[in-house]
Amino acid sequence: MATKTKTGGLLAYEDSQNGFESVDYKSNRTYITAYEKYRALFLSQFIVEHPELDSRATRYFLNKLFDSGTIACYKIPHTDIPAFSPYTCNRYDRYSYPSAIRLVKERAEAPDRLVPSKLLPVNEEGGAVLAYVNLDYLLKPAVIVDDYARKLADVDRAINTNLQLQKMPFLVLSNGKNNEQRKQVLAAIMGNRPAVFRKAADINSITSLRTDSPYIIDKLTQYKNNLDSEVKTLLGIDNLNTDTKTQYINDSETNANNEEISLSKIGFYEALKDFGKNAKKYLGLDFTIRLRTDRNTEGRKEEEDGDRDNSADSDEDS
């Protein structure tokens, strides 16, 4: 029987059957590092700002979108301050979109003046608007990241196991009578002597048991890199597949990979923009929503323009 639990944003799977209990990924260092890495990379792509909110509130908003895929936004009663909360659906319209919701208090002591307990209409004045992380309302980035973080943890363990197997020494069979003799022969061989002189009978009597295992660390490392590229593409994060066997050999293949990344990112970005439009239309809340790459692109353009101006001035002076 498999059970799924969630602690601190991390998903843990515990499975016991026939006395076997699966690995607790939540306590695996590689899993935790990979999970938090992709979580941070994904969330850092988006900038959400509002004059009444500080960075803690916007981080909470984005983190909830990452974990649950959706969150409700409403105005604190008798104020123009926006607030966010998980919710449960009470009614749906004919397109299966929530038409009425009830906010979920994450802290039982939260008063009604901050988190109303009444039923709130969706996309109506005085109600709430819903934010989704993607145009696909069912998508949850946390599930994607959890799946790939588990795979990366498995690969990392396989790499460590194969590395340990490469260190295994060979075994030499001996008995009490010829133990010292064989030690001397092996010491001479392991000492890199150019020649070892022994009786033929002594050499023929030495039997070794090899514990060789195939070296597959390079293949496992490549598989790990491929997993890294796959999850980044799904999350709309720029990446370069380093697999030498699948290097892009023409511009069309390069553009196809870039287009897939762009489409993934657009799906997340458009969903946030839809939330911003609804928040302004129904709640009068004006959110600033943009991709962080937009700012970087503008900054690079300004630097390039400045470099061109400086080069033009230097040409005039000369």
CSV table of N, CA, C and O in Angstrom, one decimal, residues 112-226:
chain,number,residue,atom,x,y,z
A,112,ASP,N,-11.8,36.0,10.7
A,112,ASP,CA,-12.6,36.2,9.5
A,112,ASP,C,-12.3,37.5,8.8
A,112,ASP,O,-12.5,37.7,7.6
A,113,ARG,N,-11.8,38.5,9.6
A,113,ARG,CA,-11.6,39.8,9.0
A,113,ARG,C,-10.4,39.7,8.0
A,113,ARG,O,-10.2,40.6,7.2
A,114,LEU,N,-9.5,38.7,8.2
A,114,LEU,CA,-8.4,38.5,7.3
A,114,LEU,C,-8.7,37.4,6.2
A,114,LEU,O,-8.3,37.5,5.1
A,115,VAL,N,-9.3,36.3,6.6
A,115,VAL,CA,-9.7,35.2,5.8
A,115,VAL,C,-11.2,34.9,5.9
A,115,VAL,O,-11.6,34.2,6.8
A,116,PRO,N,-12.0,35.5,5.1
A,116,PRO,CA,-13.5,35.4,5.2
A,116,PRO,C,-13.9,33.9,5.1
A,116,PRO,O,-13.3,33.2,4.3
A,117,SER,N,-14.8,33.5,5.9
A,117,SER,CA,-15.3,32.1,5.9
A,117,SER,C,-16.5,32.0,5.0
A,117,SER,O,-16.9,30.8,4.7
A,118,LYS,N,-17.1,33.1,4.5
A,118,LYS,CA,-18.3,33.0,3.7
A,118,LYS,C,-17.9,32.5,2.3
A,118,LYS,O,-16.7,32.5,1.9
A,119,LEU,N,-18.9,32.1,1.5
A,119,LEU,CA,-18.7,31.7,0.2
A,119,LEU,C,-18.4,32.9,-0.7
A,119,LEU,O,-19.1,33.9,-0.6
A,120,LEU,N,-17.4,32.8,-1.6
A,120,LEU,CA,-17.0,33.9,-2.4
A,120,LEU,C,-17.3,33.5,-3.9
A,120,LEU,O,-16.9,32.5,-4.4
A,121,PRO,N,-17.9,34.4,-4.6
A,121,PRO,CA,-18.1,34.2,-6.1
A,121,PRO,C,-16.8,34.4,-6.8
A,121,PRO,O,-15.9,35.2,-6.3
A,122,VAL,N,-16.6,33.7,-7.9
A,122,VAL,CA,-15.4,33.8,-8.7
A,122,VAL,C,-15.6,34.8,-9.9
A,122,VAL,O,-16.6,34.7,-10.6
A,123,ASN,N,-14.6,35.6,-10.1
A,123,ASN,CA,-14.7,36.6,-11.2
A,123,ASN,C,-15.9,37.5,-11.1
A,123,ASN,O,-16.6,37.7,-12.1
A,124,GLU,N,-16.2,38.0,-9.9
A,124,GLU,CA,-17.2,39.0,-9.7
A,124,GLU,C,-16.7,40.0,-8.7
A,124,GLU,O,-15.9,39.7,-7.8
A,125,GLU,N,-17.3,41.2,-8.7
A,125,GLU,CA,-16.8,42.2,-7.8
A,125,GLU,C,-17.2,41.8,-6.4
A,125,GLU,O,-18.3,41.3,-6.1
A,126,GLY,N,-16.2,42.0,-5.5
A,126,GLY,CA,-16.4,41.6,-4.1
A,126,GLY,C,-16.2,40.2,-3.8
A,126,GLY,O,-16.3,39.7,-2.7
A,127,GLY,N,-15.7,39.5,-4.9
A,127,GLY,CA,-15.5,38.0,-4.7
A,127,GLY,C,-14.0,37.7,-4.8
A,127,GLY,O,-13.2,38.4,-4.1
A,128,ALA,N,-13.6,36.7,-5.5
A,128,ALA,CA,-12.2,36.3,-5.7
A,128,ALA,C,-11.9,36.0,-7.1
A,128,ALA,O,-12.8,35.8,-7.9
A,129,VAL,N,-10.7,36.0,-7.4
A,129,VAL,CA,-10.2,35.6,-8.7
A,129,VAL,C,-9.2,34.5,-8.5
A,129,VAL,O,-8.5,34.4,-7.4
A,130,LEU,N,-9.1,33.6,-9.4
A,130,LEU,CA,-8.2,32.4,-9.3
A,130,LEU,C,-6.9,32.6,-10.1
A,130,LEU,O,-7.0,33.0,-11.3
A,131,ALA,N,-5.8,32.2,-9.6
A,131,ALA,CA,-4.6,32.2,-10.3
A,131,ALA,C,-4.2,30.7,-10.6
A,131,ALA,O,-4.2,29.9,-9.6
A,132,TYR,N,-3.8,30.4,-11.8
A,132,TYR,CA,-3.3,29.1,-12.1
A,132,TYR,C,-1.9,29.2,-12.6
A,132,TYR,O,-1.5,30.2,-13.2
A,133,VAL,N,-1.1,28.2,-12.4
A,133,VAL,CA,0.3,28.2,-12.8
A,133,VAL,C,0.5,28.0,-14.3
A,133,VAL,O,1.5,28.4,-14.8
A,134,ASN,N,-0.5,27.4,-14.9
A,134,ASN,CA,-0.4,27.1,-16.3
A,134,ASN,C,-1.8,27.2,-17.0
A,134,ASN,O,-2.8,27.1,-16.3
A,135,LEU,N,-1.8,27.3,-18.3
A,135,LEU,CA,-3.1,27.3,-19.0
A,135,LEU,C,-3.8,25.9,-18.9
A,135,LEU,O,-5.0,25.8,-19.0
A,136,ASP,N,-3.0,24.9,-18.6
A,136,ASP,CA,-3.5,23.6,-18.3
A,136,ASP,C,-3.8,23.6,-16.8
A,136,ASP,O,-2.9,23.6,-15.9
A,137,TYR,N,-5.1,23.7,-16.4
A,137,TYR,CA,-5.4,24.0,-15.0
A,137,TYR,C,-5.0,22.8,-14.1
A,137,TYR,O,-4.9,23.0,-12.8
A,138,LEU,N,-4.8,21.6,-14.6
A,138,LEU,CA,-4.4,20.4,-13.8
A,138,LEU,C,-2.9,20.3,-13.5
A,138,LEU,O,-2.5,19.5,-12.7
A,139,LEU,N,-2.1,21.1,-14.2
A,139,LEU,CA,-0.7,20.9,-14.1
A,139,LEU,C,-0.2,21.5,-12.8
A,139,LEU,O,-0.6,22.6,-12.4
A,140,LYS,N,0.7,20.7,-12.2
A,140,LYS,CA,1.4,21.1,-10.9
A,140,LYS,C,2.9,20.9,-11.1
A,140,LYS,O,3.4,19.8,-11.2
A,141,PRO,N,3.7,22.0,-11.2
A,141,PRO,CA,5.1,21.9,-11.3
A,141,PRO,C,5.8,21.0,-10.2
A,141,PRO,O,6.8,20.3,-10.5
A,142,ALA,N,5.2,21.0,-9.0
A,142,ALA,CA,5.8,20.2,-7.9
A,142,ALA,C,5.8,18.7,-8.3
A,142,ALA,O,6.7,18.0,-7.9
A,143,VAL,N,4.7,18.3,-9.0
A,143,VAL,CA,4.7,16.8,-9.3
A,143,VAL,C,5.7,16.5,-10.4
A,143,VAL,O,6.4,15.4,-10.3
A,144,ILE,N,5.9,17.4,-11.3
A,144,ILE,CA,7.0,17.2,-12.4
A,144,ILE,C,8.4,17.1,-11.7
A,144,ILE,O,9.2,16.2,-12.0
A,145,VAL,N,8.6,18.1,-10.9
A,145,VAL,CA,10.0,18.2,-10.2
A,145,VAL,C,10.2,17.0,-9.3
A,145,VAL,O,11.3,16.4,-9.3
A,146,ASP,N,9.1,16.6,-8.6
A,146,ASP,CA,9.3,15.4,-7.7
A,146,ASP,C,9.7,14.2,-8.5
A,146,ASP,O,10.5,13.4,-8.1
A,147,ASP,N,9.0,14.0,-9.6
A,147,ASP,CA,9.3,12.8,-10.4
A,147,ASP,C,10.7,12.8,-10.9
A,147,ASP,O,11.4,11.7,-10.8
A,148,TYR,N,11.2,13.9,-11.4
A,148,TYR,CA,12.6,13.9,-11.9
A,148,TYR,C,13.6,14.0,-10.8
A,148,TYR,O,14.7,13.4,-11.0
A,149,ALA,N,13.3,14.6,-9.7
A,149,ALA,CA,14.2,14.5,-8.6
A,149,ALA,C,14.4,13.1,-8.1
A,149,ALA,O,15.5,12.7,-7.7
A,150,ARG,N,13.4,12.3,-8.1
A,150,ARG,CA,13.5,10.9,-7.7
A,150,ARG,C,14.4,10.1,-8.6
A,150,ARG,O,15.2,9.3,-8.2
A,151,LYS,N,14.2,10.4,-9.9
A,151,LYS,CA,15.0,9.7,-10.9
A,151,LYS,C,16.5,10.1,-10.8
A,151,LYS,O,17.3,9.2,-10.9
A,152,LEU,N,16.7,11.4,-10.5
A,152,LEU,CA,18.1,11.8,-10.4
A,152,LEU,C,18.7,11.2,-9.1
A,152,LEU,O,19.9,10.9,-9.1
A,153,ALA,N,17.9,11.1,-8.1
A,153,ALA,CA,18.5,10.4,-6.9
A,153,ALA,C,18.8,9.0,-7.1
A,153,ALA,O,19.8,8.5,-6.6
A,154,ASP,N,18.0,8.3,-7.9
A,154,ASP,CA,18.3,6.9,-8.3
A,154,ASP,C,19.5,6.8,-9.1
A,154,ASP,O,20.4,5.9,-8.9
A,155,VAL,N,19.7,7.7,-10.1
A,155,VAL,CA,20.9,7.7,-10.9
A,155,VAL,C,22.1,8.0,-10.1
A,155,VAL,O,23.2,7.3,-10.2
A,156,ASP,N,22.0,8.9,-9.1
A,156,ASP,CA,23.2,9.2,-8.3
A,156,ASP,C,23.6,8.0,-7.4
A,156,ASP,O,24.8,7.8,-7.3
A,157,ARG,N,22.7,7.3,-6.9
A,157,ARG,CA,23.0,6.1,-6.2
A,157,ARG,C,23.7,5.0,-7.1
A,157,ARG,O,24.6,4.4,-6.6
A,158,ALA,N,23.2,4.9,-8.3
A,158,ALA,CA,23.7,3.9,-9.2
A,158,ALA,C,25.2,4.3,-9.6
A,158,ALA,O,26.1,3.4,-9.7
A,159,ILE,N,25.4,5.6,-9.7
A,159,ILE,CA,26.8,6.1,-10.0
A,159,ILE,C,27.7,5.8,-8.9
A,159,ILE,O,28.8,5.3,-9.0
A,160,ASN,N,27.3,6.0,-7.6
A,160,ASN,CA,28.1,5.8,-6.5
A,160,ASN,C,28.4,4.3,-6.3
A,160,ASN,O,29.5,3.9,-6.0
A,161,THR,N,27.4,3.4,-6.6
A,161,THR,CA,27.5,2.0,-6.5
A,161,THR,C,28.6,1.5,-7.5
A,161,THR,O,29.5,0.7,-7.2
A,162,ASN,N,28.5,2.0,-8.8
A,162,ASN,CA,29.4,1.6,-9.8
A,162,ASN,C,30.8,2.1,-9.5
A,162,ASN,O,31.8,1.4,-9.8
A,163,LEU,N,30.9,3.3,-8.9
A,163,LEU,CA,32.2,3.8,-8.5
A,163,LEU,C,32.9,2.9,-7.4
A,163,LEU,O,34.1,2.6,-7.5
A,164,GLN,N,32.1,2.5,-6.5
A,164,GLN,CA,32.6,1.6,-5.4
A,164,GLN,C,33.1,0.2,-6.0
A,164,GLN,O,34.1,-0.3,-5.6
A,165,LEU,N,32.3,-0.3,-7.0
A,165,LEU,CA,32.6,-1.5,-7.6
A,165,LEU,C,34.0,-1.5,-8.4
A,165,LEU,O,34.7,-2.5,-8.5
A,166,GLN,N,34.3,-0.3,-8.9
A,166,GLN,CA,35.6,-0.1,-9.6
A,166,GLN,C,36.7,-0.2,-8.6
A,166,GLN,O,37.9,-0.4,-9.1
A,167,LYS,N,36.5,0.0,-7.4
A,167,LYS,CA,37.5,0.0,-6.4
A,167,LYS,C,37.8,-1.4,-5.8
A,167,LYS,O,38.7,-1.6,-5.0
A,168,MET,N,36.9,-2.3,-6.1
A,168,MET,CA,37.0,-3.7,-5.5
A,168,MET,C,38.3,-4.3,-6.0
A,168,MET,O,38.6,-4.4,-7.2
A,169,PRO,N,39.1,-4.9,-5.0
A,169,PRO,CA,40.4,-5.6,-5.4
A,169,PRO,C,40.1,-7.0,-5.9
A,169,PRO,O,39.0,-7.5,-5.7
A,170,PHE,N,41.1,-7.6,-6.6
A,170,PHE,CA,40.9,-9.0,-7.0
A,170,PHE,C,41.3,-9.9,-5.8
A,170,PHE,O,42.1,-9.5,-5.0
A,171,LEU,N,40.7,-11.0,-5.7
A,171,LEU,CA,41.0,-12.0,-4.6
A,171,LEU,C,41.9,-13.1,-5.1
A,171,LEU,O,41.8,-13.6,-6.2
A,172,VAL,N,42.9,-13.4,-4.2
A,172,VAL,CA,43.9,-14.5,-4.5
A,172,VAL,C,43.6,-15.6,-3.6
A,172,VAL,O,43.6,-15.4,-2.4
A,173,LEU,N,43.4,-16.8,-4.1
A,173,LEU,CA,43.2,-18.0,-3.3
A,173,LEU,C,44.5,-18.6,-2.9
A,173,LEU,O,45.4,-18.8,-3.6
A,174,SER,N,44.5,-19.0,-1.6
A,174,SER,CA,45.7,-19.6,-1.0
A,174,SER,C,45.4,-20.4,0.2
A,174,SER,O,44.2,-20.3,0.7
A,175,ASN,N,46.3,-21.2,0.7
A,175,ASN,CA,46.1,-21.9,1.9
A,175,ASN,C,47.3,-21.6,2.8
A,175,ASN,O,48.2,-20.8,2.5
A,176,GLY,N,47.3,-22.2,4.0
A,176,GLY,CA,48.3,-21.9,5.0
A,176,GLY,C,49.8,-22.2,4.5
A,176,GLY,O,50.7,-21.5,4.9
A,177,LYS,N,49.9,-23.2,3.6
A,177,LYS,CA,51.3,-23.6,3.2
A,177,LYS,C,51.9,-22.6,2.3
A,177,LYS,O,53.1,-22.4,2.3
A,178,ASN,N,51.1,-22.1,1.3
A,178,ASN,CA,51.7,-21.3,0.3
A,178,ASN,C,51.3,-19.8,0.5
A,178,ASN,O,51.5,-19.0,-0.5
A,179,ASN,N,50.8,-19.5,1.6
A,179,ASN,CA,50.3,-18.1,1.8
A,179,ASN,C,51.4,-17.1,1.7
A,179,ASN,O,51.3,-16.1,0.9
A,180,GLU,N,52.5,-17.3,2.4
A,180,GLU,CA,53.6,-16.3,2.4
A,180,GLU,C,54.3,-16.3,1.0
A,180,GLU,O,54.7,-15.2,0.5
A,181,GLN,N,54.4,-17.5,0.4
A,181,GLN,CA,55.0,-17.5,-1.0
A,181,GLN,C,54.2,-16.7,-2.0
A,181,GLN,O,54.8,-15.9,-2.7
A,182,ARG,N,52.9,-16.8,-1.9
A,182,ARG,CA,52.1,-16.0,-2.9
A,182,ARG,C,52.1,-14.5,-2.5
A,182,ARG,O,52.0,-13.7,-3.4
A,183,LYS,N,52.2,-14.2,-1.2
A,183,LYS,CA,52.4,-12.8,-0.9
A,183,LYS,C,53.6,-12.2,-1.5
A,183,LYS,O,53.6,-11.0,-2.0
A,184,GLN,N,54.7,-12.9,-1.5
A,184,GLN,CA,56.0,-12.4,-2.1
A,184,GLN,C,55.8,-12.2,-3.6
A,184,GLN,O,56.3,-11.2,-4.1
A,185,VAL,N,55.2,-13.2,-4.2
A,185,VAL,CA,55.0,-13.1,-5.7
A,185,VAL,C,54.2,-11.9,-6.0
A,185,VAL,O,54.5,-11.1,-6.9
A,186,LEU,N,53.0,-11.7,-5.3
A,186,LEU,CA,52.1,-10.6,-5.6
A,186,LEU,C,52.8,-9.2,-5.2
A,186,LEU,O,52.6,-8.3,-5.9
A,187,ALA,N,53.6,-9.2,-4.2
A,187,ALA,CA,54.3,-8.0,-3.8
A,187,ALA,C,55.2,-7.6,-4.9
A,187,ALA,O,55.4,-6.4,-5.2
A,188,ALA,N,55.9,-8.6,-5.5
A,188,ALA,CA,56.8,-8.2,-6.6
A,188,ALA,C,56.0,-7.7,-7.8
A,188,ALA,O,56.5,-6.8,-8.5
A,189,ILE,N,54.9,-8.4,-8.1
A,189,ILE,CA,54.1,-7.9,-9.3
A,189,ILE,C,53.5,-6.5,-9.0
A,189,ILE,O,53.6,-5.7,-9.9
A,190,MET,N,52.9,-6.3,-7.8
A,190,MET,CA,52.3,-5.0,-7.5
A,190,MET,C,53.4,-3.9,-7.3
A,190,MET,O,53.0,-2.7,-7.4
A,191,GLY,N,54.6,-4.3,-7.1
A,191,GLY,CA,55.7,-3.3,-7.0
A,191,GLY,C,56.2,-2.8,-8.3
A,191,GLY,O,57.2,-2.1,-8.3
A,192,ASN,N,55.6,-3.2,-9.4
A,192,ASN,CA,56.0,-2.7,-10.7
A,192,ASN,C,57.4,-3.1,-11.1
A,192,ASN,O,58.1,-2.4,-11.8
A,193,ARG,N,57.8,-4.3,-10.6
A,193,ARG,CA,59.1,-4.8,-11.0
A,193,ARG,C,59.1,-5.2,-12.5
A,193,ARG,O,58.1,-5.8,-13.0
A,194,PRO,N,60.1,-4.9,-13.3
A,194,PRO,CA,60.1,-5.3,-14.7
A,194,PRO,C,60.1,-6.8,-14.9
A,194,PRO,O,59.7,-7.2,-15.9
A,195,ALA,N,60.7,-7.5,-13.9
A,195,ALA,CA,60.7,-9.0,-14.1
A,195,ALA,C,60.6,-9.6,-12.7
A,195,ALA,O,61.2,-9.1,-11.7
A,196,VAL,N,59.9,-10.7,-12.7
A,196,VAL,CA,59.7,-11.5,-11.4
A,196,VAL,C,60.1,-12.9,-11.7
A,196,VAL,O,59.6,-13.6,-12.6
A,197,PHE,N,61.1,-13.4,-11.0
A,197,PHE,CA,61.7,-14.8,-11.2
A,197,PHE,C,61.1,-15.7,-10.1
A,197,PHE,O,61.4,-15.5,-9.0
A,198,ARG,N,60.4,-16.7,-10.6
A,198,ARG,CA,59.8,-17.7,-9.7
A,198,ARG,C,59.8,-19.0,-10.5
A,198,ARG,O,59.8,-19.1,-11.7
A,199,LYS,N,59.7,-20.1,-9.7
A,199,LYS,CA,59.5,-21.4,-10.4
A,199,LYS,C,58.1,-21.4,-11.1
A,199,LYS,O,57.2,-20.8,-10.7
A,200,ALA,N,58.1,-22.2,-12.2
A,200,ALA,CA,56.9,-22.3,-13.0
A,200,ALA,C,55.7,-22.9,-12.1
A,200,ALA,O,54.6,-22.4,-12.2
A,201,ALA,N,56.1,-23.7,-11.2
A,201,ALA,CA,55.0,-24.3,-10.3
A,201,ALA,C,54.4,-23.3,-9.4
A,201,ALA,O,53.2,-23.3,-9.1
A,202,ASP,N,55.3,-22.3,-9.0
A,202,ASP,CA,54.8,-21.3,-8.1
A,202,ASP,C,53.8,-20.4,-8.8
A,202,ASP,O,52.7,-20.0,-8.3
A,203,ILE,N,54.1,-20.0,-10.0
A,203,ILE,CA,53.3,-19.1,-10.8
A,203,ILE,C,52.0,-19.8,-11.2
A,203,ILE,O,50.9,-19.3,-11.0
A,204,ASN,N,52.0,-21.1,-11.6
A,204,ASN,CA,50.8,-21.8,-12.0
A,204,ASN,C,49.9,-22.1,-10.9
A,204,ASN,O,48.7,-22.3,-11.1
A,205,SER,N,50.4,-22.1,-9.7
A,205,SER,CA,49.6,-22.4,-8.5
A,205,SER,C,48.8,-21.2,-8.0
A,205,SER,O,47.9,-21.3,-7.1
A,206,ILE,N,49.1,-20.0,-8.5
A,206,ILE,CA,48.4,-18.8,-8.1
A,206,ILE,C,47.1,-18.7,-8.9
A,206,ILE,O,47.0,-18.7,-10.1
A,207,THR,N,46.0,-18.7,-8.1
A,207,THR,CA,44.6,-18.5,-8.7
A,207,THR,C,44.0,-17.3,-8.2
A,207,THR,O,43.9,-17.1,-6.9
A,208,SER,N,43.4,-16.4,-9.0
A,208,SER,CA,42.8,-15.2,-8.6
A,208,SER,C,41.3,-15.2,-8.9
A,208,SER,O,40.9,-15.9,-9.9
A,209,LEU,N,40.5,-14.6,-8.1
A,209,LEU,CA,39.1,-14.5,-8.3
A,209,LEU,C,38.8,-13.0,-8.6
A,209,LEU,O,38.9,-12.2,-7.7
A,210,ARG,N,38.4,-12.8,-9.8
A,210,ARG,CA,38.2,-11.4,-10.3
A,210,ARG,C,36.8,-10.9,-9.9
A,210,ARG,O,35.8,-11.7,-9.9
A,211,THR,N,36.7,-9.7,-9.5
A,211,THR,CA,35.4,-9.1,-9.1
A,211,THR,C,35.1,-7.9,-10.0
A,211,THR,O,34.6,-6.9,-9.5
A,212,ASP,N,35.5,-8.0,-11.3
A,212,ASP,CA,35.3,-6.9,-12.2
A,212,ASP,C,33.8,-6.6,-12.4
A,212,ASP,O,33.0,-7.5,-12.4
A,213,SER,N,33.5,-5.3,-12.6
A,213,SER,CA,32.1,-4.9,-13.1
A,213,SER,C,32.3,-3.9,-14.2
A,213,SER,O,33.2,-3.2,-14.2
A,214,PRO,N,31.3,-3.9,-15.1
A,214,PRO,CA,31.5,-2.9,-16.2
A,214,PRO,C,31.4,-1.5,-15.8
A,214,PRO,O,30.7,-1.1,-14.8
A,215,TYR,N,32.2,-0.7,-16.4
A,215,TYR,CA,32.3,0.8,-16.1
A,215,TYR,C,31.1,1.5,-16.9
A,215,TYR,O,31.2,1.5,-18.1
A,216,ILE,N,30.1,1.9,-16.2
A,216,ILE,CA,29.0,2.6,-16.8
A,216,ILE,C,28.7,4.0,-16.3
A,216,ILE,O,27.7,4.5,-16.5
A,217,ILE,N,29.7,4.5,-15.5
A,217,ILE,CA,29.5,5.9,-15.0
A,217,ILE,C,29.3,6.9,-16.1
A,217,ILE,O,28.5,7.8,-15.9
A,218,ASP,N,30.0,6.8,-17.2
A,218,ASP,CA,29.8,7.7,-18.3
A,218,ASP,C,28.4,7.7,-18.8
A,218,ASP,O,27.8,8.7,-19.1
A,219,LYS,N,27.9,6.5,-19.0
A,219,LYS,CA,26.5,6.4,-19.5
A,219,LYS,C,25.5,6.9,-18.5
A,219,LYS,O,24.5,7.6,-18.9
A,220,LEU,N,25.7,6.6,-17.2
A,220,LEU,CA,24.8,7.1,-16.2
A,220,LEU,C,24.9,8.6,-16.1
A,220,LEU,O,23.8,9.3,-15.9
A,221,THR,N,26.0,9.2,-16.2
A,221,THR,CA,26.2,10.6,-16.1
A,221,THR,C,25.5,11.3,-17.3
A,221,THR,O,24.8,12.3,-17.2
A,222,GLN,N,25.5,10.7,-18.5
A,222,GLN,CA,24.8,11.2,-19.6
A,222,GLN,C,23.3,11.1,-19.4
A,222,GLN,O,22.6,12.1,-19.8
A,223,TYR,N,22.9,10.0,-18.9
A,223,TYR,CA,21.5,9.9,-18.6
A,223,TYR,C,21.0,10.9,-17.6
A,223,TYR,O,19.9,11.5,-17.7
A,224,LYS,N,21.9,11.2,-16.6
A,224,LYS,CA,21.6,12.3,-15.6
A,224,LYS,C,21.5,13.6,-16.3
A,224,LYS,O,20.6,14.4,-16.0
A,225,ASN,N,22.3,13.9,-17.2
A,225,ASN,CA,22.3,15.2,-18.0
A,225,ASN,C,21.0,15.3,-18.8
A,225,ASN,O,20.4,16.3,-19.0
A,226,ASN,N,20.6,14.1,-19.4
A,226,ASN,CA,19.4,14.1,-20.2
A,226,ASN,C,18.2,14.4,-19.3
A,226,ASN,O,17.2,15.1,-19.7
